[in-house]
Every structure is written in structure tokens, then in C-alpha cells.
Amino acid sequence: MERIIEVKNLKKNYGNVEAVKGIDFYVDSGSLFAFLGPNGAGKSTTINILSTLLTKDEGEVEVNGFRLGEHEDEIRSSIGIVFQEGVLDPLLSVKENLEVRGSFYKMPKEVLKERIDKALKTTGIENIASRKYGSLSGGQKRRTDIARALLHSPKILFLDEPTTGLDPQTRKNVWTTIMHLKTEEKMTIFLTTHYMEEADMADYVVIIDNGEVVAKGTPSYLKDTFSNDILRIKPKNTDELEKYLTAKSIRFEKKIDVFIIRLEHTLDSIDIINGTKENIESFQVLNGTLDDAFINITGKEIRE
Ligand code: ADP
């Protein structure tokens, strides 16, 4: 597969703060790539460098085949960016905002009109095109921000926490738009998010912490490698179950009416269940989550 972004030994300091300490990763063309890390890890610094907003200190970066430091204009034409805080005018309508933005790209009027229609359609906001941006809901604003980033038909879309602060239903709608861009428009999506269920949908994940890459792989690789499956037991006889687990030195956590046991290996659950069957009402073995993997890798909650 073609690599649309390639980063080698990227470094950036702010004075004596080493924000990015020589990171390496690449992004496959057409993939959904999740770039994760706790606050202060170096995500924004990296994204700002890749998108030409900030200069690097050291390292090699190629975006869509163009070398950073030599072909900034070509890189800028290759990418769209949606920042956390919207940049559109609240008093203009959705369409007017897109027209103003589109006028930066110096394309013929008819082409711009086509691009605006396409962006409205792709993001599913045709029906609100005449509403003032400032009057829109959070999810509508977000989709308008995405439409704005699509006007010059970029190959790569950078989305910095696109669903933060949105309610779950709205997050789903925005997510549908993102998946549509990947599957229908074949765009490469470079995503940062605090929601692990979103990162779980990525083709590939890179986790950074303290300016260094601390883990990378597919979501299933990260879960298999860095998280534990969980055995959840509803007791029939709480005291006896607790006695058994304690006698066997099996560590557990007691919640109101369930026992939670972190499994080293999924199959360990069989011996535990068999050993104390008569004290068990019911049980479940749950797969480890990406949240769990993240905490095990970084020692931190992602939202800390
Ligand atoms: P993230 O996006 O993962 O939260 P950042 O890239 O914003 O991380 O920050 C990485 C490190 O660099 C942090 O220690 C942060 O405090 C520091 N930093 C970021 N921007 C600046 C700046 N403009 N001046 C000084 N330090 C900065």
C-alpha cells in the first residue's frame, strides 16, 4: 500500500521543552489513522508540523509525496484540517461561509459552486445551507467545519478531536460523515480523539507519550498485546466465592453484585469457573478494551 504520510526522526523543542523527541511513523493512503496520546504528549505539535503551521527542528516528513521544508504549497493543497475550535463566521450562513472560504482557492466560479454543492452533500448538510452558522447545533457546526475543509478536494483530512463535546447521538452522525469520507471518497483520515471506541474503528493506531511513540499497531493488536480479558462473575454464594478466590490467590475486584477478575490468559477462566462452579450464578468473559490498552501503555487515562 502507498504511504501518504511518512515521518522519520521528527523533533521539535519549545525552548528547553522537548515536545517531540524523534518520532517515526507512516500513514497508508486511504486509511483511517488514529494518533493518540494523553494531554501534552505532542500530538498538536506533530499535527501542526505535518500541516505546515509549525516548522520542525529535525527529521524528514513527506506528505502526499511532497517533502516538508521544500514543497509547503503542494502539501497545503493536499490536506484539509478541522481544528477543535471552529473558524467560521457565526453571522454568515453555511453556504456563505463556504463561499468566503472557497474564494481563497482562486477557482472559477462554476467550479467553486460544484465544490460547495459536493461538500454540502458529502457532509449531509444540504438542508441547512441557508442557516446561520452561529445558530447551528454542535454536530451541524462540526459537519460544516468538515465541509469547509473539503472545498479544495484534499487527499488527507486532519481531524483534531472532531467529536469532543458532542452528545453521543450527534457524535454518531459526525462519525457517519467521517466514515463516508473514507469509504466513498477514499480520503485518508488522520484523527486524534479521546474516544477509544472511535480509535477502535481505525485501521492503524499510533500512541505517543512525552514526545515519543510508545506503541503502534492495529486496534486488535494493541488490545491483544496490552489489555487483559476480564472474567465477570455473578455469585450464587458470595462468601464462598470470595473464600475460594482468596485461597487460590486469584486477585479480584468486588463490585456491588459482581466479581471482576483480570485474566492473564483468556483460558484461565475455565479453571476458575470449574473450581468454584457451585458458587456461581452466571459469568461472562469480556474482551480487553482499547481504553485498557491505553492505560496499560501510558499509565494514564486519556482524558486526564
Ligand atoms: P498534545 O497535543 O498531545 O496535548 P502538545 O503538542 O500540545 O501536546 O504539547 C507537547 C508539549 O509541548 C507539552 O509539554 C506542552 O506543554 C509543550 N508546548 C506545546 N506548545 C508549546 C508552546 N507554544 N510553547 C511552549 N511549550 C509548548
CSV table of C-alpha atoms and ligand atoms in Angstrom, one decimal:
chain,number,residue,atom,x,y,z
A,1,MET,CA,0.0,0.0,0.0
A,2,GLU,CA,1.2,3.5,-0.7
A,3,ARG,CA,2.3,5.6,2.2
A,4,ILE,CA,0.7,9.1,2.0
A,5,ILE,CA,2.5,10.4,5.1
A,6,GLU,CA,6.0,9.4,6.2
A,7,VAL,CA,7.6,10.8,9.3
A,8,LYS,CA,11.2,10.0,10.2
A,9,ASN,CA,13.0,11.1,13.4
A,10,LEU,CA,10.8,14.2,13.8
A,11,LYS,CA,12.0,16.5,16.6
A,12,LYS,CA,10.6,19.8,18.0
A,13,ASN,CA,11.6,21.7,21.1
A,14,TYR,CA,10.0,24.8,22.6
A,15,GLY,CA,12.9,26.4,24.4
A,16,ASN,CA,14.0,23.6,26.7
A,17,VAL,CA,10.7,21.7,26.4
A,18,GLU,CA,11.3,18.6,24.2
A,19,ALA,CA,7.8,18.4,22.8
A,20,VAL,CA,8.6,15.8,20.1
A,21,LYS,CA,11.7,13.7,20.6
A,22,GLY,CA,12.4,11.9,17.3
A,23,ILE,CA,9.3,10.1,16.3
A,24,ASP,CA,8.8,7.7,13.3
A,25,PHE,CA,5.5,6.6,11.8
A,26,TYR,CA,3.7,6.4,8.5
A,27,VAL,CA,0.1,6.5,7.3
A,28,ASP,CA,-1.2,4.4,4.5
A,29,SER,CA,-3.2,6.0,1.7
A,30,GLY,CA,-6.9,5.7,2.2
A,31,SER,CA,-6.7,4.6,5.8
A,32,LEU,CA,-8.3,5.8,8.9
A,33,PHE,CA,-5.3,6.6,11.2
A,34,ALA,CA,-5.7,7.4,14.9
A,35,PHE,CA,-3.0,9.4,16.6
A,36,LEU,CA,-3.5,9.1,20.3
A,37,GLY,CA,-1.8,10.3,23.5
A,38,PRO,CA,-2.5,11.9,26.9
A,39,ASN,CA,-2.6,15.7,27.2
A,40,GLY,CA,0.8,17.2,26.5
A,41,ALA,CA,2.0,14.2,24.6
A,42,GLY,CA,3.0,16.1,21.5
A,43,LYS,CA,0.0,15.4,19.2
A,44,SER,CA,-0.8,19.0,18.3
A,45,THR,CA,2.8,19.9,17.8
A,46,THR,CA,3.2,16.9,15.4
A,47,ILE,CA,0.0,17.8,13.5
A,48,ASN,CA,0.9,21.4,13.3
A,49,ILE,CA,4.3,20.4,11.7
A,50,LEU,CA,2.7,18.0,9.3
A,51,SER,CA,0.2,20.6,8.2
A,52,THR,CA,3.0,23.3,7.7
A,53,LEU,CA,1.7,25.5,10.5
A,54,LEU,CA,4.9,25.0,12.6
A,55,THR,CA,8.5,24.3,11.5
A,56,LYS,CA,10.3,21.2,12.6
A,57,ASP,CA,13.7,21.2,14.3
A,58,GLU,CA,14.9,17.9,12.8
A,59,GLY,CA,13.7,15.0,10.8
A,60,GLU,CA,12.2,14.1,7.5
A,61,VAL,CA,8.5,14.5,6.6
A,62,GLU,CA,6.7,13.6,3.4
A,63,VAL,CA,3.1,14.4,2.8
A,64,ASN,CA,1.4,13.1,-0.4
A,65,GLY,CA,4.9,12.7,-1.9
A,66,PHE,CA,6.0,16.2,-1.1
A,67,ARG,CA,8.9,17.0,1.2
A,68,LEU,CA,8.2,19.3,4.1
A,69,GLY,CA,10.6,22.2,4.0
A,70,GLU,CA,10.6,22.3,0.2
A,71,HIS,CA,7.0,22.0,-1.1
A,72,GLU,CA,4.8,23.6,1.5
A,73,ASP,CA,2.2,24.9,-1.0
A,74,GLU,CA,1.8,21.4,-2.5
A,75,ILE,CA,1.4,20.0,1.0
A,76,ARG,CA,-1.2,22.6,1.9
A,77,SER,CA,-3.2,21.7,-1.3
A,78,SER,CA,-3.1,18.1,-0.3
A,79,ILE,CA,-4.6,18.4,3.1
A,80,GLY,CA,-7.7,19.7,4.9
A,81,ILE,CA,-7.7,20.5,8.6
A,82,VAL,CA,-10.6,20.7,11.1
A,83,PHE,CA,-9.5,22.2,14.4
A,84,GLN,CA,-11.3,21.7,17.6
A,85,GLU,CA,-12.4,25.3,17.8
A,86,GLY,CA,-14.4,26.3,14.7
A,87,VAL,CA,-13.1,29.0,12.4
A,88,LEU,CA,-16.3,30.0,10.6
A,89,ASP,CA,-18.3,33.2,10.9
A,90,PRO,CA,-21.3,32.8,13.1
A,91,LEU,CA,-23.3,35.6,11.3
A,92,LEU,CA,-22.9,34.1,7.8
A,93,SER,CA,-25.0,31.2,6.5
A,94,VAL,CA,-23.3,27.8,6.0
A,95,LYS,CA,-23.2,28.4,2.2
A,96,GLU,CA,-21.9,32.0,2.6
A,97,ASN,CA,-19.1,30.7,4.9
A,98,LEU,CA,-18.2,28.1,2.3
A,99,GLU,CA,-18.2,30.8,-0.5
A,100,VAL,CA,-15.9,33.1,1.5
A,101,ARG,CA,-13.6,30.2,2.3
A,102,GLY,CA,-13.7,28.9,-1.3
A,103,SER,CA,-12.7,32.3,-2.7
A,104,PHE,CA,-9.2,31.8,-1.1
A,105,TYR,CA,-8.6,29.0,-3.6
A,106,LYS,CA,-9.0,31.1,-6.7
A,107,MET,CA,-11.0,28.6,-8.7
A,108,PRO,CA,-13.5,29.5,-11.4
A,109,LYS,CA,-17.0,30.4,-10.1
A,110,GLU,CA,-18.7,27.3,-11.6
A,111,VAL,CA,-16.0,25.0,-10.1
A,112,LEU,CA,-16.4,26.6,-6.7
A,113,LYS,CA,-20.2,26.2,-6.9
A,114,GLU,CA,-19.8,22.5,-7.8
A,115,ARG,CA,-17.3,22.0,-4.9
A,116,ILE,CA,-19.6,23.7,-2.4
A,117,ASP,CA,-22.5,21.5,-3.6
A,118,LYS,CA,-20.4,18.4,-3.3
A,119,ALA,CA,-19.1,19.4,0.2
A,120,LEU,CA,-22.6,20.0,1.4
A,121,LYS,CA,-23.8,16.7,0.0
A,122,THR,CA,-20.8,14.7,1.3
A,123,THR,CA,-21.3,16.0,4.8
A,124,GLY,CA,-25.1,15.7,4.7
A,125,ILE,CA,-25.8,19.4,5.4
A,126,GLU,CA,-27.6,20.5,2.2
A,127,ASN,CA,-30.8,21.1,4.2
A,128,ILE,CA,-29.1,23.7,6.5
A,129,ALA,CA,-27.1,25.5,3.8
A,130,SER,CA,-29.0,28.8,4.3
A,131,ARG,CA,-29.0,28.7,8.2
A,132,LYS,CA,-26.6,31.0,10.0
A,133,TYR,CA,-23.5,29.1,11.3
A,134,GLY,CA,-24.0,30.6,14.7
A,135,SER,CA,-27.5,29.1,15.1
A,136,LEU,CA,-26.5,25.5,14.3
A,137,SER,CA,-26.2,22.7,16.8
A,138,GLY,CA,-22.8,21.3,17.8
A,139,GLY,CA,-22.9,18.4,15.3
A,140,GLN,CA,-24.2,20.6,12.5
A,141,LYS,CA,-21.3,23.0,13.1
A,142,ARG,CA,-18.8,20.2,13.1
A,143,ARG,CA,-20.1,18.9,9.8
A,144,THR,CA,-20.0,22.4,8.3
A,145,ASP,CA,-16.3,22.7,9.6
A,146,ILE,CA,-15.6,19.4,7.7
A,147,ALA,CA,-17.4,20.7,4.6
A,148,ARG,CA,-15.1,23.8,4.7
A,149,ALA,CA,-12.0,21.6,4.8
A,150,LEU,CA,-13.2,19.7,1.7
A,151,LEU,CA,-13.5,22.6,-0.7
A,152,HIS,CA,-10.1,22.1,-2.4
A,153,SER,CA,-10.6,18.3,-2.6
A,154,PRO,CA,-7.7,17.4,-0.3
A,155,LYS,CA,-6.4,13.8,-0.2
A,156,ILE,CA,-5.8,13.9,3.5
A,157,LEU,CA,-8.1,15.2,6.2
A,158,PHE,CA,-6.7,16.1,9.6
A,159,LEU,CA,-9.4,15.9,12.3
A,160,ASP,CA,-8.4,17.1,15.8
A,161,GLU,CA,-10.9,15.6,18.2
A,162,PRO,CA,-13.8,16.1,15.8
A,163,THR,CA,-16.4,14.8,18.2
A,164,THR,CA,-15.3,16.2,21.6
A,165,GLY,CA,-18.1,17.9,23.5
A,166,LEU,CA,-20.9,16.4,21.3
A,167,ASP,CA,-23.6,14.2,22.7
A,168,PRO,CA,-23.5,10.5,21.8
A,169,GLN,CA,-26.1,10.7,19.1
A,170,THR,CA,-24.5,13.7,17.5
A,171,ARG,CA,-21.1,12.0,17.7
A,172,LYS,CA,-22.6,9.1,15.7
A,173,ASN,CA,-23.8,11.5,13.0
A,174,VAL,CA,-20.4,13.2,12.7
A,175,TRP,CA,-18.8,9.7,12.7
A,176,THR,CA,-21.0,8.6,9.8
A,177,THR,CA,-19.7,11.6,7.8
A,178,ILE,CA,-16.1,10.6,8.6
A,179,MET,CA,-16.6,7.0,7.6
A,180,HIS,CA,-18.3,8.2,4.4
A,181,LEU,CA,-15.3,10.3,3.5
A,182,LYS,CA,-13.1,7.3,4.0
A,183,THR,CA,-15.2,4.6,2.2
A,184,GLU,CA,-16.9,6.6,-0.5
A,185,GLU,CA,-14.4,9.4,-1.1
A,186,LYS,CA,-11.3,7.3,-0.4
A,187,MET,CA,-9.8,10.0,1.7
A,188,THR,CA,-7.0,9.4,4.2
A,189,ILE,CA,-8.3,10.4,7.7
A,190,PHE,CA,-5.7,11.5,10.3
A,191,LEU,CA,-7.6,11.5,13.6
A,192,THR,CA,-7.0,12.5,17.1
A,193,THR,CA,-9.7,11.5,19.6
A,194,HIS,CA,-10.3,10.9,23.3
A,195,TYR,CA,-12.9,8.3,22.5
A,196,MET,CA,-11.4,4.9,22.4
A,197,GLU,CA,-14.5,3.4,20.6
A,198,GLU,CA,-13.6,5.8,17.7
A,199,ALA,CA,-9.9,4.8,17.8
A,200,ASP,CA,-11.1,1.2,17.7
A,201,MET,CA,-12.5,1.8,14.2
A,202,ALA,CA,-9.1,3.0,12.9
A,203,ASP,CA,-7.0,0.8,10.5
A,204,TYR,CA,-3.9,1.8,12.5
A,205,VAL,CA,-3.1,3.5,15.8
A,206,VAL,CA,0.0,5.3,16.9
A,207,ILE,CA,0.2,6.2,20.6
A,208,ILE,CA,2.6,8.9,21.7
A,209,ASP,CA,3.6,10.0,25.2
A,210,ASN,CA,6.1,12.5,26.4
A,211,GLY,CA,7.1,13.2,22.7
A,212,GLU,CA,7.8,9.6,21.9
A,213,VAL,CA,6.0,6.8,20.1
A,214,VAL,CA,5.1,4.3,22.9
A,215,ALA,CA,3.0,1.8,20.9
A,216,LYS,CA,1.7,1.3,17.4
A,217,GLY,CA,-0.4,-1.3,15.6
A,218,THR,CA,-3.9,-2.2,14.6
A,219,PRO,CA,-6.6,-1.8,17.4
A,220,SER,CA,-6.8,-5.6,17.7
A,221,TYR,CA,-3.0,-6.0,18.0
A,222,LEU,CA,-3.0,-3.3,20.8
A,223,LYS,CA,-5.9,-4.9,22.6
A,224,ASP,CA,-4.4,-8.4,22.4
A,225,THR,CA,-1.0,-7.2,23.5
A,226,PHE,CA,-1.7,-4.6,26.1
A,227,SER,CA,-5.0,-5.3,27.6
A,228,ASN,CA,-6.5,-8.2,29.7
A,229,ASP,CA,-9.7,-10.0,29.2
A,230,ILE,CA,-12.0,-9.8,32.1
A,231,LEU,CA,-14.0,-12.5,33.9
A,232,ARG,CA,-17.1,-11.2,35.4
A,233,ILE,CA,-18.8,-13.5,37.9
A,234,LYS,CA,-22.3,-13.1,39.5
A,235,PRO,CA,-22.1,-15.1,42.7
A,236,LYS,CA,-24.6,-17.6,44.0
A,237,ASN,CA,-22.8,-17.7,47.3
A,238,THR,CA,-20.7,-14.5,47.7
A,239,ASP,CA,-18.8,-15.6,50.9
A,240,GLU,CA,-17.8,-19.0,49.5
A,241,LEU,CA,-16.8,-17.5,46.1
A,242,GLU,CA,-14.6,-14.9,47.9
A,243,LYS,CA,-13.1,-17.6,50.1
A,244,TYR,CA,-12.3,-19.7,47.1
A,245,LEU,CA,-10.6,-16.9,45.1
A,246,THR,CA,-8.6,-15.8,48.2
A,247,ALA,CA,-7.5,-19.4,48.9
A,248,LYS,CA,-6.3,-19.7,45.3
A,249,SER,CA,-4.6,-16.3,45.4
A,250,ILE,CA,-6.7,-15.1,42.5
A,251,ARG,CA,-6.9,-11.3,42.6
A,252,PHE,CA,-10.4,-9.8,42.2
A,253,GLU,CA,-12.3,-6.6,42.5
A,254,LYS,CA,-15.7,-6.7,44.1
A,255,LYS,CA,-18.4,-4.5,42.7
A,256,ILE,CA,-21.9,-4.4,44.2
A,257,ASP,CA,-23.1,-7.8,42.9
A,258,VAL,CA,-20.2,-9.0,40.7
A,259,PHE,CA,-16.6,-10.1,41.0
A,260,ILE,CA,-14.2,-8.8,38.4
A,261,ILE,CA,-11.1,-10.8,37.6
A,262,ARG,CA,-8.4,-9.7,35.2
A,263,LEU,CA,-7.2,-12.7,33.2
A,264,GLU,CA,-3.6,-13.2,32.2
A,265,HIS,CA,-4.9,-15.6,29.6
A,266,THR,CA,-8.5,-16.0,28.4
A,267,LEU,CA,-8.4,-19.7,29.0
A,268,ASP,CA,-7.6,-19.2,32.7
A,269,SER,CA,-11.3,-18.5,33.1
A,270,ILE,CA,-12.1,-22.2,32.6
A,271,ASP,CA,-10.2,-23.4,35.7
A,272,ILE,CA,-11.6,-20.6,37.8
A,273,ILE,CA,-15.2,-21.4,36.8
A,274,ASN,CA,-14.7,-25.1,37.2
A,275,GLY,CA,-13.0,-24.8,40.6
A,276,THR,CA,-16.0,-23.0,42.1
A,277,LYS,CA,-19.0,-23.8,39.9
A,278,GLU,CA,-21.4,-24.3,42.8
A,279,ASN,CA,-20.9,-20.7,44.0
A,280,ILE,CA,-21.6,-19.1,40.6
A,281,GLU,CA,-24.9,-17.8,39.4
A,282,SER,CA,-23.6,-16.7,36.0
A,283,PHE,CA,-20.4,-15.4,34.3
A,284,GLN,CA,-19.1,-13.5,31.3
A,285,VAL,CA,-15.7,-13.3,29.7
A,286,LEU,CA,-15.2,-9.9,28.2
A,287,ASN,CA,-12.6,-8.9,25.7
A,288,GLY,CA,-10.0,-6.3,26.8
A,289,THR,CA,-10.7,-2.8,25.5
A,290,LEU,CA,-8.6,-0.2,23.8
A,291,ASP,CA,-9.2,2.0,26.9
A,292,ASP,CA,-7.5,-0.6,29.0
A,293,ALA,CA,-4.6,-1.0,26.5
A,294,PHE,CA,-4.1,2.8,26.5
A,295,ILE,CA,-4.0,2.9,30.3
A,296,ASN,CA,-1.5,0.0,30.4
A,297,ILE,CA,0.7,1.6,27.8
A,298,THR,CA,0.8,5.2,29.1
A,299,GLY,CA,-0.1,4.7,32.8
A,300,LYS,CA,-2.7,7.4,32.2
A,301,GLU,CA,-6.4,7.8,31.4
A,302,ILE,CA,-6.7,9.5,28.0
A,303,ARG,CA,-8.9,12.3,29.5
A,304,GLU,CA,-6.6,13.1,32.4
B,1,ADP,P1,-0.9,17.4,22.9
B,1,ADP,O1,-1.4,18.0,21.7
B,1,ADP,O2,-0.6,15.9,22.8
B,1,ADP,O3,-1.7,17.7,24.1
B,1,ADP,P2,1.2,19.4,22.6
B,1,ADP,O4,1.9,19.1,21.3
B,1,ADP,O5,0.3,20.5,22.6
B,1,ADP,O6,0.6,18.0,23.2
B,1,ADP,O7,2.4,19.7,23.6
B,1,ADP,C1,3.5,18.9,23.8
B,1,ADP,C2,4.4,19.6,24.8
B,1,ADP,O8,4.9,20.8,24.4
B,1,ADP,C3,3.7,19.9,26.2
B,1,ADP,O9,4.7,19.8,27.2
B,1,ADP,C4,3.4,21.4,26.0
B,1,ADP,O10,3.3,22.0,27.3
B,1,ADP,C5,4.5,21.9,25.2
B,1,ADP,N1,4.1,23.0,24.3
B,1,ADP,C6,3.2,23.0,23.3
B,1,ADP,N2,3.1,24.2,22.7
B,1,ADP,C7,4.0,25.0,23.3
B,1,ADP,C8,4.4,26.3,23.0
B,1,ADP,N3,3.9,27.1,22.1
B,1,ADP,N4,5.4,26.8,23.8
B,1,ADP,C9,6.0,26.1,24.8
B,1,ADP,N5,5.6,24.8,25.1
B,1,ADP,C10,4.7,24.2,24.3
